[in-house]
Coordinates of N, CA and C in Angstrom, one line a residue:
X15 N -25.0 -2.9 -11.8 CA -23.5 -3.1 -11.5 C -23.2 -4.6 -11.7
X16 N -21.7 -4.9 -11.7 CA -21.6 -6.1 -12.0 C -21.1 -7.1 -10.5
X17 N -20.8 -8.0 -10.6 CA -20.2 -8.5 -9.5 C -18.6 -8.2 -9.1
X18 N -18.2 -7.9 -9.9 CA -16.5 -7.4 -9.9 C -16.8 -5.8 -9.4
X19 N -18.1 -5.3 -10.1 CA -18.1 -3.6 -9.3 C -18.2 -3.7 -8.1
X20 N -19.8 -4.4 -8.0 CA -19.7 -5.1 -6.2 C -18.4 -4.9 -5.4
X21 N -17.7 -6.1 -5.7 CA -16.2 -6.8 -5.0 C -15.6 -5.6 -5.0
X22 N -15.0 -4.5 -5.7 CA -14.2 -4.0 -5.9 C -14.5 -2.5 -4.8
X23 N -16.2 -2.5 -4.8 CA -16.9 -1.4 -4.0 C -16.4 -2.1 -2.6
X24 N -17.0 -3.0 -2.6 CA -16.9 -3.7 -0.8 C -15.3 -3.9 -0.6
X25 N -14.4 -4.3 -1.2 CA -12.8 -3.9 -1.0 C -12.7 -2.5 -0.8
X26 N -13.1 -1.4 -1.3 CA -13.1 -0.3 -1.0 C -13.5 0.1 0.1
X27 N -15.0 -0.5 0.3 CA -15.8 0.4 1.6 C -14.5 -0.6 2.9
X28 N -13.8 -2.0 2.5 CA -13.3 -2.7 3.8 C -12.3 -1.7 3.9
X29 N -11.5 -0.7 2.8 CA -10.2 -0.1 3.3 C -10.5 0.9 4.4
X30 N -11.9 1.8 3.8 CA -12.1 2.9 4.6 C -12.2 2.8 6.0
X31 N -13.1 1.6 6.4 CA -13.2 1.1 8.0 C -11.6 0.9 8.1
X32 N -11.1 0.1 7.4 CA -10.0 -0.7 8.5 C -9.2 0.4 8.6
X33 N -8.9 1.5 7.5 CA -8.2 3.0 7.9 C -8.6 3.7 9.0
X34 N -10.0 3.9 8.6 CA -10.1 4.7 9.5 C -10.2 4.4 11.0
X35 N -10.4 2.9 11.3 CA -9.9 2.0 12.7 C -8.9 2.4 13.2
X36 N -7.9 2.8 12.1 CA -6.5 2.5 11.9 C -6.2 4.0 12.6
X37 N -6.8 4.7 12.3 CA -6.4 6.6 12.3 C -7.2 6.7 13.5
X38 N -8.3 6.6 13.7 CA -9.0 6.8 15.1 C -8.0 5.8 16.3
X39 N -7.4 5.2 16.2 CA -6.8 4.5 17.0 C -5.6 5.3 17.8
X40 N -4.6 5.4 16.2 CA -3.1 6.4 16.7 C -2.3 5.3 17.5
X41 N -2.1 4.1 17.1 CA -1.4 3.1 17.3 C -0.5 3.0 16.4
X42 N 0.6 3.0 16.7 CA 2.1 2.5 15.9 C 1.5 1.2 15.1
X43 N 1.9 1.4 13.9 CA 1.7 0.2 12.8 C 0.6 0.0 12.1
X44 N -0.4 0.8 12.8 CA -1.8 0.5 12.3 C -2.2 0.6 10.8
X45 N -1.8 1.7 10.3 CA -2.5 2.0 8.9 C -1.6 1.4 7.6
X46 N -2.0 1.5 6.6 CA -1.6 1.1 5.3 C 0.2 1.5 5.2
X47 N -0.2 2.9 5.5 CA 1.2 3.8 5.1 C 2.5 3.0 6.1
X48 N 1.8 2.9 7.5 CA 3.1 2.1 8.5 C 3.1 1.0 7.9
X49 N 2.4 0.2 7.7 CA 2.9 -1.0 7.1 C 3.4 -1.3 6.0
X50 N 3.1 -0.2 4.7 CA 3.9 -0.3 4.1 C 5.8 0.0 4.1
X51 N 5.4 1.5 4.8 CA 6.7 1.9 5.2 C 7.6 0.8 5.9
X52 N 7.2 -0.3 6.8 CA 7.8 -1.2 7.5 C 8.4 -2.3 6.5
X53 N 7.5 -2.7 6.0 CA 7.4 -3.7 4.8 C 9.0 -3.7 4.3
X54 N 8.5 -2.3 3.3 CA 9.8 -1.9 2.7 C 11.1 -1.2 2.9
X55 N 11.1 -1.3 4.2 CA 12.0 -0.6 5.0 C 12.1 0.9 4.6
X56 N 11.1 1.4 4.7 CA 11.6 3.4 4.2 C 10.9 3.8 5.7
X57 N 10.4 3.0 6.5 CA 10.3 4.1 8.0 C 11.1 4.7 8.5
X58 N 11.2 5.9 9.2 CA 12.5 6.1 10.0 C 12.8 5.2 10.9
X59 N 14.6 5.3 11.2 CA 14.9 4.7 11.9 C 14.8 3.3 11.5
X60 N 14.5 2.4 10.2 CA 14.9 1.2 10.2 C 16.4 1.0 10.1
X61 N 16.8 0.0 10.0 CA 18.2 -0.6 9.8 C 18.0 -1.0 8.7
X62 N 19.0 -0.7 7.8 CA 19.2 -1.5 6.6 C 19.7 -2.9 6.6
X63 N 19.0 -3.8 5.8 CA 19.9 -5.3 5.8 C 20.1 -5.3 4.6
X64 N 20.4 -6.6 4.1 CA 20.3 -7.0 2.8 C 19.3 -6.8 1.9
X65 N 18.6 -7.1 2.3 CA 16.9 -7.3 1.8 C 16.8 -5.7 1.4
X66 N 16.9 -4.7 1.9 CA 16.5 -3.4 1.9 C 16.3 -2.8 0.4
X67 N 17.1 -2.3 0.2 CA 17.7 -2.2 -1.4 C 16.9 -2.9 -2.4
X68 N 16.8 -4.4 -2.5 CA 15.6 -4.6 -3.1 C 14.2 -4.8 -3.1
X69 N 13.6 -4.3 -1.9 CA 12.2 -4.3 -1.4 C 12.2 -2.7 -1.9
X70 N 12.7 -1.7 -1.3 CA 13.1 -0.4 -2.1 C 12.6 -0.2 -3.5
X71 N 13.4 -0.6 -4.0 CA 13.3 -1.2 -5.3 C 11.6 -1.4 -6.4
X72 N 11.3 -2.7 -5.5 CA 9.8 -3.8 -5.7 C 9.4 -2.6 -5.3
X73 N 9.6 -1.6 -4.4 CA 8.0 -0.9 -4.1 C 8.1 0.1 -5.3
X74 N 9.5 0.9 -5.6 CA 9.4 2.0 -6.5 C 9.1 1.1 -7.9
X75 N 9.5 0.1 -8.2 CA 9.1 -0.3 -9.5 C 7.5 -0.6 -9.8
X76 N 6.5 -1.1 -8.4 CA 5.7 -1.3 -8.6 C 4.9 0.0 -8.6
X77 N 4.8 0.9 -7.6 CA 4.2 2.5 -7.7 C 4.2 3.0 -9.2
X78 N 5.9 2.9 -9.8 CA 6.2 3.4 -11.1 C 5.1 2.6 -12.0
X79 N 4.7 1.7 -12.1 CA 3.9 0.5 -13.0 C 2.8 1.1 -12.8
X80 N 2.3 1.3 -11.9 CA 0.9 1.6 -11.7 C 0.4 3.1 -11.9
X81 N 1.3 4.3 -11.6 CA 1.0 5.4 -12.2 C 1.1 5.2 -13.6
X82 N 1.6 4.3 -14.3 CA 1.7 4.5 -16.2 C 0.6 3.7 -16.2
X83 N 0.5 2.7 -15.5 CA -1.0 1.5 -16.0 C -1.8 3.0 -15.9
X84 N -2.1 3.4 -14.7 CA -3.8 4.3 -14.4 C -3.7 5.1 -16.1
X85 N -2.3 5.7 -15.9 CA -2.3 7.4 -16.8 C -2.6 6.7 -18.2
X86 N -2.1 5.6 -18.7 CA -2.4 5.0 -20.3 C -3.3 4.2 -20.5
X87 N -4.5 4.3 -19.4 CA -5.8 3.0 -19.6 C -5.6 1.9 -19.5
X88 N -4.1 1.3 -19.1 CA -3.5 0.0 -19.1 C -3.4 -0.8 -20.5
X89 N -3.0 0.5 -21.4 CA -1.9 -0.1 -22.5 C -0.7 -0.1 -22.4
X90 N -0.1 0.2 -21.3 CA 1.2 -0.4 -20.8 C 1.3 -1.3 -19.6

């Protein structure tokens, strides 16, 4: 393996602990998904400000990017 497989394995095995920290816990905010959802304001119950609409946005455009990167081998 190379040193980027390494890094990329041990960023992986770090997500699984800190999730599953995160899920065995059942603490408000803990996991990826709450914080994303907070981030970009799509939790229930946020208030919309200004900001909203384009963080919205930055997340669907970035999701959108990255399902066409995975699905085209990252020829787009």
């Amino acid at each position: 393996m190379t040193p980027f497989e390494y890094a990329w394995a041990a960023w992986a095995g770090a997500f699984v602990v800190i999730e599953g920290i995160a899920l065995y816990r059942r603490q408000p905010g803990d996991t990826l998904s709450e914080q994303v959802w907070k981030i970009f304001h799509t939790a229930k119950g946020t208030v919309p400000d200004k900001t909203t609409r384009a963080r919205r946005f930055a997340l669907l455009a970035f999701v959108s990017w990255l399902a066409v990167h995975f699905m085209t081998g990252g020829t787009v």
